[in-house]
Short mmCIF file of C-alpha atoms and ligand atoms in Angstrom, two decimals:
data_model
loop_
_atom_site.label_atom_id
_atom_site.label_comp_id
_atom_site.label_asym_id
_atom_site.label_seq_id
_atom_site.Cartn_x
_atom_site.Cartn_y
_atom_site.Cartn_z
CA UNK A 1 8.43 119.90 91.01
CA UNK A 2 8.80 119.48 94.80
CA UNK A 3 5.40 118.81 96.69
CA UNK A 4 4.89 119.29 99.88
CA UNK A 5 5.88 117.01 102.96
CA UNK A 6 5.44 116.66 106.43
CA UNK A 7 8.92 116.69 107.22
CA UNK A 8 10.26 119.35 109.68
CA UNK A 9 13.52 121.26 108.84
CA UNK A 10 15.65 120.82 111.28
CA UNK A 11 16.86 124.18 111.45
CA UNK A 12 13.98 126.88 111.70
CA UNK A 13 11.30 124.24 112.34
CA UNK A 14 9.06 125.00 109.08
CA UNK A 15 7.22 122.05 106.20
CA UNK A 16 9.66 121.07 104.09
CA UNK A 17 9.17 120.02 100.95
CA UNK A 18 9.82 116.66 98.98
CA UNK A 19 12.57 117.49 96.61
CA UNK A 20 12.80 113.75 96.01
CA UNK A 21 12.52 110.29 97.53
CA UNK A 22 15.98 108.84 97.62
CA UNK A 23 16.39 104.70 98.06
CA UNK A 24 16.92 104.85 101.84
CA UNK A 25 14.50 108.43 103.06
CA UNK A 26 13.58 111.61 101.13
CA UNK A 27 15.13 114.13 101.25
CA UNK A 28 13.49 118.01 101.44
CA UNK A 29 13.97 121.82 100.79
CA UNK A 30 12.33 124.18 103.00
CA UNK A 31 11.17 127.01 101.48
CA UNK A 32 12.03 129.54 104.00
CA UNK A 33 15.87 128.84 104.78
CA UNK A 34 16.93 127.00 101.98
CA UNK A 35 17.80 123.87 104.21
CA UNK A 36 17.99 120.22 102.56
CA UNK A 37 17.67 117.67 104.97
CA UNK A 38 16.98 114.06 104.95
CA UNK A 39 13.76 112.40 106.76
CA UNK A 40 16.12 109.17 108.04
CA UNK A 41 14.41 108.36 111.36
CA UNK A 42 18.46 108.28 112.74
CA UNK A 43 18.67 104.30 114.61
CA UNK A 44 19.42 104.97 118.74
CA UNK A 45 22.81 102.94 117.12
CA UNK A 46 22.98 105.58 114.37
CA UNK A 47 27.01 106.49 114.98
CA UNK A 48 28.04 103.62 116.27
CA UNK A 49 26.42 101.10 112.95
CA UNK A 50 27.06 104.38 110.15
CA UNK A 51 31.14 104.85 111.12
CA UNK A 52 31.79 101.85 112.29
CA UNK A 53 35.54 100.47 110.90
CA UNK A 54 33.29 100.03 107.34
CA UNK A 55 32.99 103.95 106.45
CA UNK A 56 36.86 104.18 106.63
CA UNK A 57 37.52 100.94 104.74
CA UNK A 58 34.88 99.81 102.68
CA UNK A 59 34.72 102.54 100.21
CA UNK A 60 31.14 103.12 99.04
CA UNK A 61 29.83 106.25 100.64
CA UNK A 62 32.45 106.07 102.76
CA UNK A 63 35.86 105.97 101.87
CA UNK A 64 38.07 102.80 100.62
CA UNK A 65 40.79 102.98 102.82
CA UNK A 66 41.14 106.50 105.33
CA UNK A 67 44.84 105.53 105.47
CA UNK A 68 45.27 106.33 101.66
CA UNK A 69 44.38 109.73 102.26
CA UNK A 70 46.88 110.31 105.13
CA UNK A 71 49.73 112.81 103.27
CA UNK A 72 46.76 114.37 101.48
CA UNK A 73 45.20 115.02 104.62
CA UNK A 74 47.42 116.22 107.29
CA UNK A 75 48.44 118.80 104.01
CA UNK A 76 44.43 119.39 104.36
CA UNK A 77 45.44 120.05 108.47
CA UNK A 78 48.78 122.19 107.43
CA UNK A 79 46.89 123.92 104.99
CA UNK A 80 43.72 125.23 107.15
CA UNK A 81 46.32 125.89 110.59
CA UNK A 82 48.22 128.82 108.14
CA UNK A 83 44.70 130.34 107.00
CA UNK A 84 43.26 130.08 110.90
CA UNK A 85 46.66 132.05 110.88
CA UNK A 86 45.66 134.78 109.59
CA UNK A 87 42.53 135.61 111.77
CA UNK A 88 43.74 134.39 115.45
CA UNK A 89 48.18 133.91 116.86
CA UNK A 90 47.62 129.84 116.97
CA UNK A 91 46.28 128.32 120.03
CA UNK A 92 43.93 125.75 121.44
CA UNK A 93 41.61 123.42 119.05
CA UNK A 94 38.94 121.12 119.22
CA UNK A 95 39.21 118.99 116.07
CA UNK A 96 35.42 117.78 115.34
CA UNK A 97 35.68 113.87 113.65
CA UNK A 98 39.40 113.24 114.46
CA UNK A 99 38.79 109.71 113.09
CA UNK A 100 43.02 109.21 112.40
CA UNK A 101 44.00 112.37 113.15
CA UNK A 102 45.33 113.66 110.22
CA UNK A 103 44.42 116.67 109.92
CA UNK A 104 44.87 117.20 113.76
CA UNK A 105 48.76 116.41 112.87
CA UNK A 106 48.57 118.42 110.26
CA UNK A 107 47.41 121.71 112.67
CA UNK A 108 49.80 121.01 115.37
CA UNK A 109 52.54 121.16 112.28
CA UNK A 110 51.38 124.33 111.80
CA UNK A 111 51.12 125.50 115.43
CA UNK A 112 47.94 124.94 117.01
CA UNK A 113 48.06 122.40 120.09
CA UNK A 114 44.73 120.48 120.92
CA UNK A 115 42.97 117.30 120.82
CA UNK A 116 39.76 115.52 118.69
CA UNK A 117 37.03 113.85 118.67
CA UNK A 118 35.38 111.24 117.24
CA UNK A 119 33.32 108.59 117.60
CA UNK A 120 34.45 105.20 115.92
CA UNK A 121 36.59 104.07 118.76
CA UNK A 122 39.23 101.99 117.08
CA UNK A 123 39.70 105.43 114.64
CA UNK A 124 40.75 107.18 118.33
CA UNK A 125 43.21 104.95 119.37
CA UNK A 126 45.21 104.56 115.83
CA UNK A 127 45.18 109.12 116.42
CA UNK A 128 47.43 108.59 119.73
CA UNK A 129 49.67 105.59 118.27
CA UNK A 130 50.08 106.38 115.08
CA UNK A 131 49.63 110.30 114.63
CA UNK A 132 50.23 111.20 118.14
CA UNK A 133 47.15 113.41 118.36
CA UNK A 134 44.50 113.24 121.12
CA UNK A 135 40.79 111.92 120.15
CA UNK A 136 38.79 111.77 122.90
CA UNK A 137 35.99 108.76 121.71
CA UNK A 138 32.17 110.82 121.16
CA UNK A 139 29.99 112.75 119.07
CA UNK A 140 30.09 117.17 118.94
CA UNK A 141 26.07 116.50 119.91
CA UNK A 142 27.16 115.00 123.33
CA UNK A 143 30.79 116.39 123.81
CA UNK A 144 31.31 118.50 127.52
CA UNK A 145 34.31 120.23 128.06
CA UNK A 146 35.43 122.38 130.44
CA UNK A 147 38.31 123.88 128.46
CA UNK A 148 37.68 126.81 125.99
CA UNK A 149 39.54 126.40 122.16
CA UNK A 150 41.21 129.36 119.72
CA UNK A 151 39.69 127.30 116.89
CA UNK A 152 37.38 124.92 116.86
CA UNK A 153 37.56 122.43 113.36
CA UNK A 154 34.98 120.72 111.00
CA UNK A 155 36.04 119.76 108.36
CA UNK A 156 33.93 117.53 106.43
CA UNK A 157 31.75 115.90 109.34
CA UNK A 158 28.36 118.88 109.22
CA UNK A 159 26.52 117.12 107.20
CA UNK A 160 26.68 114.18 109.40
CA UNK A 161 25.35 115.74 112.05
CA UNK A 162 22.55 114.08 113.62
CA UNK A 163 21.13 117.12 115.42
CA UNK A 164 22.68 119.83 113.96
CA UNK A 165 21.20 123.00 115.96
CA UNK A 166 22.57 120.89 119.07
CA UNK A 167 26.12 119.77 117.03
CA UNK A 168 26.49 123.80 116.55
CA UNK A 169 25.25 125.11 119.50
CA UNK A 170 27.96 122.61 121.15
CA UNK A 171 30.74 123.18 118.87
CA UNK A 172 29.85 127.25 119.55
CA UNK A 173 30.02 127.23 122.83
CA UNK A 174 33.12 125.93 122.81
CA UNK A 175 35.08 128.51 121.49
CA UNK A 176 36.84 130.96 123.17
CA UNK A 177 35.27 134.56 123.12
CA UNK A 178 37.10 135.87 120.30
CA UNK A 179 37.56 132.24 119.39
CA UNK A 180 36.93 131.23 115.50
CA UNK A 181 34.86 128.19 114.11
CA UNK A 182 35.76 127.05 110.72
CA UNK A 183 33.95 124.83 108.53
CA UNK A 184 34.49 122.95 105.21
CA UNK A 185 31.69 121.20 103.94
CA UNK A 186 30.02 120.90 100.11
CA UNK A 187 28.01 122.99 98.94
CA UNK A 188 24.34 123.01 97.56
CA UNK A 189 23.87 125.88 95.74
CA UNK A 190 27.43 125.35 93.65
CA UNK A 191 27.15 124.94 89.97
CA UNK A 192 28.59 121.24 89.98
CA UNK A 193 25.33 120.60 92.61
CA UNK A 194 22.98 122.30 90.11
CA UNK A 195 23.77 120.52 87.32
CA UNK A 196 23.78 116.93 88.39
CA UNK A 197 20.37 117.65 90.51
CA UNK A 198 19.63 114.39 91.75
CA UNK A 199 22.58 113.02 91.22
CA UNK A 200 24.65 114.73 92.38
CA UNK A 201 27.18 112.22 94.69
CA UNK A 202 26.59 114.14 98.22
CA UNK A 203 23.27 113.05 98.23
CA UNK A 204 24.52 109.55 100.08
CA UNK A 205 21.67 109.46 103.13
CA UNK A 206 22.22 108.49 105.78
CA UNK A 207 26.45 108.97 106.99
CA UNK A 208 24.88 112.55 104.62
CA UNK A 209 21.46 114.36 106.10
CA UNK A 210 22.31 117.78 105.52
CA UNK A 211 23.37 119.56 102.26
CA UNK A 212 24.37 123.17 103.08
CA UNK A 213 24.74 126.38 101.28
CA UNK A 214 27.19 129.44 102.23
CA UNK A 215 23.73 131.16 103.46
CA UNK A 216 21.85 128.46 105.78
CA UNK A 217 25.35 127.11 107.45
CA UNK A 218 25.92 131.28 108.06
CA UNK A 219 22.18 131.55 109.88
CA UNK A 220 23.02 128.36 111.80
CA UNK A 221 26.45 129.68 112.87
CA UNK A 222 24.77 132.90 113.02
CA UNK A 223 21.77 131.84 115.94
CA UNK A 224 25.23 131.12 118.79
CA UNK A 225 26.43 134.65 117.76
CA UNK A 226 29.42 133.91 115.78
CA UNK A 227 30.09 135.69 112.27
CA UNK A 228 31.30 134.93 109.07
CA UNK A 229 34.59 136.49 108.34
CA UNK A 230 35.95 134.70 105.69
CA UNK A 231 34.71 132.13 103.15
CA UNK A 232 36.52 129.90 100.54
CA UNK A 233 36.59 127.26 98.11
CA UNK A 234 39.39 124.36 99.04
CA UNK A 235 42.15 123.46 96.61
CA UNK A 236 41.55 119.52 97.24
CA UNK A 237 43.04 116.50 96.00
CA UNK A 238 41.73 112.93 96.61
CA UNK A 239 43.97 109.51 96.41
CA UNK A 240 43.45 107.60 92.97
CA UNK A 241 41.47 105.01 95.62
CA UNK A 242 39.48 107.05 97.29
CA UNK A 243 38.36 108.82 93.72
CA UNK A 244 38.25 105.62 92.09
CA UNK A 245 34.97 104.70 95.06
CA UNK A 246 33.30 108.32 94.46
CA UNK A 247 33.22 107.04 90.67
CA UNK A 248 32.50 103.28 91.20
CA UNK A 249 29.59 104.67 93.86
CA UNK A 250 28.05 107.46 91.20
CA UNK A 251 27.83 105.31 88.53
CA UNK A 252 25.93 101.76 89.98
CA UNK A 253 21.92 102.73 88.98
CA UNK A 254 23.37 103.91 86.05
CA UNK A 255 23.18 102.64 82.42
CA UNK A 256 24.95 106.05 80.72
CA UNK A 257 27.26 107.07 83.22
CA UNK A 258 28.18 103.18 83.89
CA UNK A 259 30.44 103.37 80.71
CA UNK A 260 32.75 105.47 82.99
CA UNK A 261 33.79 102.43 84.99
CA UNK A 262 36.24 100.82 83.20
CA UNK A 263 38.02 103.91 83.36
CA UNK A 264 37.66 104.21 87.25
CA UNK A 265 39.62 100.97 87.61
CA UNK A 266 43.16 102.86 85.58
CA UNK A 267 43.40 104.85 88.63
CA UNK A 268 46.30 104.08 90.73
CA UNK A 269 45.92 104.60 94.26
CA UNK A 270 48.70 106.25 95.88
CA UNK A 271 48.34 109.29 93.38
CA UNK A 272 46.63 112.62 94.24
CA UNK A 273 44.16 113.76 92.41
CA UNK A 274 43.89 116.99 91.72
CA UNK A 275 40.02 118.16 92.44
CA UNK A 276 38.02 120.63 90.98
CA UNK A 277 36.35 120.97 94.37
CA UNK A 278 33.37 123.89 93.01
CA UNK A 279 31.15 122.05 95.26
CA UNK A 280 32.90 123.02 98.32
CA UNK A 281 33.33 125.62 100.59
CA UNK A 282 35.06 127.32 103.62
CA UNK A 283 33.95 129.57 106.57
CA UNK A 284 35.40 131.53 109.31
CA UNK A 285 33.24 132.57 112.27
CA UNK A 286 34.30 134.28 114.90
CA UNK A 287 32.95 134.74 118.27
CA UNK A 288 32.20 137.86 120.09
ZN1 ZN B 301 14.00 125.77 107.15
#
């Protein structure tokens, strides 16, 4: 049962309805556009606090050890590079939330050339030293660049933006005319999300602040004049360590699910586990 709330939808400004109260904030649904959003009051140092080194190495809602996913992320970049190339000849790319540059490296291996932006300075430095790709320190909301890119890629980052309209407005402005915006994010409209309801693993504020559907994301980017030209579900693989961390995080506070915990401990760190990512989607939008 959803109740009236005073929280305003960050996409359309309508008064939200409280879906449920999470440990750190309320999670609301917009009755007008369907967007799901957190009413978390972001501290001024939200980005440095949430995406500090612990996010990439500390487990929980983040990564147990980002480097363990290295090969999988490079392959993700290659795969999206090939996918985008079906709609635009490989050219310049801006990868948003580039972390240690693994996905960008995969894009470069599939013919795209460019740079990344990443709020964590240590990860950006690793991108340069370890992956050999150029990554600037910053957030999409603040990023300024005179260049226009044939492809702006936002993989597993959109749910984290603290100012959604500003982030996507800026992303759209950075795409060249005829260029592409590629987004991969979680799908709150998926069977998996509906099945788990409030226990869906992606309800992990404050690092995650928005839960999209393909329709709500399409409306958001549509405001900046981009239109969807392709959409699908990614074939996803997780490292064993990452799967174990998600499992442990999901069972916290649930007596029934805690029975699964011993099985999680048996998952080896370095194996790549096929993940039936029914609750993820990717979409490609074209400008102009
Ligand atoms: Zn709305």
